[in-house]
Amino acid sequence: MPVEVTWWGHATCTVEDSGVRLLTDPLFARRLAHLRRRRGAVPPPEAAVADAVLVSHLHADHLHLPSLALLAPGTRLLVPRGARRAVPGLDRTAGAGALVVTEVAPGDEVHVRGGVRVRAVSALHDGRRLPFGPVRAPALGYVVEGAARTYFAGDTGLFDTMAEEVGPVDVALLPVGGWGPYLGRGHLDAGRAARALAALAPAAAVPVHYGTYWPVGMDAVRPHEFHAPGGEFARWAGRLAPKVTVRVPAHGERVRLP
């Protein structure tokens, strides 16, 4: 059975495998602090329907409390270990048992439903709840293991043991950009994401984390970094990982993989 992936924008995706829906890093806002959604409509209410939600790290554009508040009671929420201590608002948003919050670290596995499990893996990224506080929770990626194996990288830089930790996968959802004109340490651009793709060697890949949010008042500053990463990733992948099928969906588009 193929996997279906809907890209809602930024790092927010719905992964459907064996009748189970998993949602990644939900961000359902028109604006977040200095960031404005410049492309793609705010996801519809059905985007918040999921059996489990995977939060990769504590940055507000990945762990967004108002978006988590839209989840149905009883939804399982996987967050990095230490998230509840680092983000006190998480427990208030979840309410008294409204969300089933599970903290995980690299190597942990969680059964979701049926034959679908989720395994947490490492990511190379600053996992703090910015702009304050020490690093109290790791940044994570996740491997969804059902009829297929789907790797959601979260937000990460390229690191030597990535392919070894992730293991064999069929589909890779890889970040290829960001929300501003410059990418700092611990990120993948289109070229580095293609290098990661070559090491992972899945059957199919989808670029994410680009072309959605941009700082207010900076529309004319390096607009190429907003618009181009998805297409650039596909071109780089054609050179470095020519056997991998790359799909570049529009916002809200569902694609069937591999």
Coordinates of C-alpha atoms in Angstrom, one line a residue:
M1 CA 0.0 0.0 0.0
P2 CA 1.5 3.4 -0.9
V3 CA 1.9 6.2 1.5
E4 CA 0.0 9.5 0.9
V5 CA 1.5 12.8 2.0
T6 CA -0.2 16.1 2.1
W7 CA 2.0 19.2 2.5
W8 CA 0.2 22.0 4.2
G9 CA 3.2 24.3 4.2
H10 CA 6.4 24.9 6.2
A11 CA 7.1 21.6 8.1
T12 CA 3.4 20.6 8.4
C13 CA 2.5 17.4 6.6
T14 CA -0.1 14.7 7.0
V15 CA 1.3 11.2 6.4
E16 CA -1.4 8.5 5.8
D17 CA -0.2 4.9 6.1
S18 CA -2.5 1.8 6.5
G19 CA -5.5 4.0 7.4
V20 CA -3.5 5.8 10.1
R21 CA -3.0 9.6 9.9
L22 CA 0.1 11.3 11.4
L23 CA 0.6 15.0 11.4
T24 CA 4.0 16.7 11.6
D25 CA 4.8 20.0 13.3
P26 CA 1.4 21.6 13.0
L27 CA 1.4 25.3 12.2
F28 CA -2.0 26.6 11.3
A29 CA -1.4 30.4 11.7
R30 CA -1.6 33.3 9.3
R31 CA 1.1 35.0 11.3
L32 CA 3.6 34.0 14.0
A33 CA 5.5 36.8 15.7
H34 CA 7.4 38.5 12.9
L35 CA 6.5 35.8 10.3
R36 CA 3.7 36.1 7.8
R37 CA 2.2 33.3 5.7
R38 CA 2.9 34.5 2.2
R39 CA 1.9 31.4 0.2
G40 CA -0.8 28.8 0.6
A41 CA -4.0 29.1 2.5
V42 CA -4.2 28.3 6.2
P43 CA -4.9 24.6 6.4
P44 CA -8.6 23.6 6.7
P45 CA -10.0 22.1 9.9
E46 CA -9.6 18.6 8.6
A47 CA -5.8 19.1 8.6
A48 CA -5.9 18.9 12.4
V49 CA -7.4 15.4 12.3
A50 CA -4.8 12.9 13.2
D51 CA -4.2 9.7 15.2
A52 CA -0.8 11.0 16.3
V53 CA 1.1 14.3 16.0
L54 CA 4.9 14.4 15.7
V55 CA 6.7 17.5 17.1
S56 CA 10.3 17.6 16.0
H57 CA 11.6 20.4 18.4
L58 CA 10.6 23.3 20.6
H59 CA 10.9 26.3 18.3
A60 CA 7.6 28.1 18.1
D61 CA 7.2 27.4 14.3
H62 CA 7.3 23.7 15.1
L63 CA 5.7 23.4 18.5
H64 CA 3.0 26.0 18.1
L65 CA 0.6 25.9 21.1
P66 CA -2.4 27.6 19.4
S67 CA -2.2 25.0 16.6
L68 CA -2.0 22.1 19.1
A69 CA -5.1 23.5 20.8
L70 CA -7.0 22.6 17.6
L71 CA -6.4 18.9 17.9
A72 CA -9.2 16.6 19.0
P73 CA -9.2 15.3 22.6
G74 CA -7.4 12.0 22.8
T75 CA -5.0 12.8 20.0
R76 CA -1.5 11.4 20.8
L77 CA 1.2 14.0 20.8
L78 CA 4.9 12.9 20.6
V79 CA 7.3 15.6 21.7
P80 CA 11.1 15.6 22.5
R81 CA 11.9 14.5 26.1
G82 CA 12.0 17.5 28.3
A83 CA 9.4 19.5 26.3
R84 CA 6.9 19.6 29.2
R85 CA 9.5 21.2 31.5
A86 CA 10.8 23.6 28.9
V87 CA 7.4 24.7 27.6
P88 CA 5.0 25.0 30.6
G89 CA 2.2 26.1 28.3
L90 CA 2.2 22.6 26.7
D91 CA 0.4 21.1 29.6
R92 CA -2.0 23.9 29.7
T93 CA -2.8 23.6 26.0
A94 CA -3.2 19.8 26.3
G95 CA -5.6 20.3 29.2
A96 CA -6.5 17.6 31.7
G97 CA -5.9 14.6 29.6
A98 CA -7.2 16.3 26.4
L99 CA -4.1 15.2 24.5
V100 CA -2.0 12.1 25.2
V101 CA 1.4 13.7 25.5
T102 CA 4.4 11.3 25.2
E103 CA 8.0 12.5 25.5
V104 CA 10.5 10.6 23.4
A105 CA 14.2 10.6 22.8
P106 CA 16.3 9.1 19.9
G107 CA 15.8 5.3 19.8
D108 CA 12.3 5.3 21.4
E109 CA 9.5 3.6 19.6
V110 CA 5.7 4.3 20.1
H111 CA 2.9 2.1 18.8
V112 CA 0.2 4.3 17.2
R113 CA -2.5 2.1 15.9
G114 CA -2.8 -1.2 14.0
G115 CA 0.6 -2.0 12.5
V116 CA 1.9 1.6 12.5
R117 CA 4.7 2.5 14.9
V118 CA 6.9 5.7 15.2
R119 CA 10.6 5.7 16.0
A120 CA 12.4 8.8 17.1
V121 CA 15.8 9.5 15.6
S122 CA 18.4 12.3 16.1
A123 CA 18.5 15.6 14.4
L124 CA 21.3 18.2 14.3
H125 CA 19.5 21.4 15.3
D126 CA 19.1 23.8 18.3
G127 CA 16.2 22.3 20.2
R128 CA 15.7 25.1 22.7
R129 CA 12.5 27.0 23.2
L130 CA 13.8 30.3 21.9
P131 CA 14.5 33.1 22.8
F132 CA 15.3 31.9 26.3
G133 CA 16.4 28.9 28.3
P134 CA 19.1 26.3 28.0
V135 CA 18.9 23.3 25.7
R136 CA 16.6 21.0 27.7
A137 CA 15.1 18.9 24.9
P138 CA 16.7 17.3 21.8
A139 CA 15.7 18.1 18.3
L140 CA 14.3 14.9 16.7
G141 CA 13.3 13.3 13.4
Y142 CA 10.8 10.5 13.2
V143 CA 10.5 7.3 11.1
V144 CA 6.9 6.2 10.6
E145 CA 6.9 2.4 10.1
G146 CA 3.7 0.9 8.6
A147 CA 3.2 -0.5 5.2
A148 CA 6.1 1.8 4.2
R149 CA 8.8 3.5 6.2
T150 CA 8.6 7.3 6.0
Y151 CA 11.3 9.6 7.5
F152 CA 10.3 13.0 8.6
A153 CA 13.5 14.8 9.3
G154 CA 12.1 17.8 11.2
D155 CA 14.6 20.6 11.1
T156 CA 18.2 19.4 10.9
G157 CA 21.6 19.8 9.4
L158 CA 23.5 17.0 7.7
F159 CA 25.4 14.7 10.1
D160 CA 27.6 11.7 9.5
T161 CA 25.4 9.1 11.1
M162 CA 22.1 10.2 9.6
A163 CA 21.6 7.3 7.3
E164 CA 22.8 4.8 9.9
E165 CA 20.4 6.1 12.5
V166 CA 17.4 6.4 10.2
G167 CA 17.9 3.1 8.5
P168 CA 16.3 1.9 5.3
V169 CA 13.3 4.1 4.3
D170 CA 10.9 4.3 1.4
V171 CA 9.9 8.0 1.7
A172 CA 11.9 11.0 3.0
L173 CA 10.4 14.3 3.9
L174 CA 13.4 16.7 4.0
P175 CA 13.7 20.3 4.9
V176 CA 15.2 22.4 2.1
G177 CA 14.9 26.0 3.3
G178 CA 13.6 28.1 6.2
W179 CA 11.6 31.3 7.0
G180 CA 14.2 33.9 6.3
P181 CA 16.8 35.0 3.8
Y182 CA 19.7 33.2 5.5
L183 CA 20.0 29.7 6.9
G184 CA 22.0 29.2 10.1
R185 CA 23.8 26.2 11.4
G186 CA 21.7 23.1 11.8
H187 CA 19.7 23.5 8.6
L188 CA 19.6 21.9 5.2
D189 CA 19.4 23.9 2.0
A190 CA 18.5 22.3 -1.3
G191 CA 22.0 21.0 -2.0
R192 CA 22.7 19.6 1.4
A193 CA 19.2 18.0 1.5
A194 CA 20.1 16.3 -1.8
R195 CA 23.3 15.0 -0.3
A196 CA 21.2 13.6 2.6
L197 CA 18.9 12.1 0.1
A198 CA 21.8 10.3 -1.7
A199 CA 22.9 8.8 1.6
L200 CA 19.4 7.7 2.7
A201 CA 18.5 6.3 -0.8
P202 CA 14.7 6.1 -0.4
A203 CA 12.4 5.4 -3.3
A204 CA 10.7 8.8 -3.1
A205 CA 11.2 12.2 -1.4
V206 CA 9.2 15.4 -0.8
P207 CA 10.9 18.8 0.1
V208 CA 9.3 20.7 3.0
H209 CA 10.1 23.7 5.2
Y210 CA 10.3 26.4 2.6
G211 CA 8.1 28.8 0.6
T212 CA 5.4 29.5 3.3
Y213 CA 6.5 32.0 6.0
W214 CA 8.7 35.0 5.6
P215 CA 9.5 38.0 7.9
V216 CA 7.2 40.9 7.6
G217 CA 8.7 43.8 5.6
M218 CA 11.4 41.5 4.0
D219 CA 9.5 40.4 0.8
A220 CA 12.2 41.9 -1.4
V221 CA 15.2 40.5 0.5
R222 CA 16.6 37.5 -1.2
P223 CA 13.2 36.3 -2.5
H224 CA 14.9 33.5 -4.3
E225 CA 15.4 31.8 -0.9
F226 CA 11.7 31.8 -0.4
H227 CA 10.5 30.6 -3.8
A228 CA 13.2 28.4 -5.2
P229 CA 14.3 25.7 -2.7
G230 CA 11.8 23.0 -3.7
G231 CA 12.7 23.2 -7.4
E232 CA 16.4 23.4 -6.6
F233 CA 16.1 20.3 -4.4
A234 CA 14.6 18.4 -7.3
R235 CA 17.4 19.5 -9.6
W236 CA 20.1 18.6 -7.1
A237 CA 18.4 15.3 -6.4
G238 CA 18.5 14.5 -10.2
R239 CA 22.3 14.8 -10.1
L240 CA 23.1 13.2 -6.7
A241 CA 20.3 10.7 -6.3
P242 CA 18.9 10.0 -9.8
K243 CA 17.0 6.9 -8.8
V244 CA 14.9 8.7 -6.2
T245 CA 11.4 10.0 -7.3
V246 CA 11.0 13.6 -6.1
R247 CA 7.6 15.1 -5.8
V248 CA 7.3 18.8 -5.2
P249 CA 3.6 19.4 -4.1
A250 CA 1.8 22.7 -3.9
H251 CA 0.4 23.8 -0.6
G252 CA -2.5 21.5 0.4
E253 CA -1.7 19.0 -2.4
R254 CA -1.8 15.2 -1.6
V255 CA 0.7 13.0 -3.3
R256 CA 0.9 9.2 -3.4
L257 CA 4.3 7.7 -2.8
P258 CA 6.6 5.9 -3.5

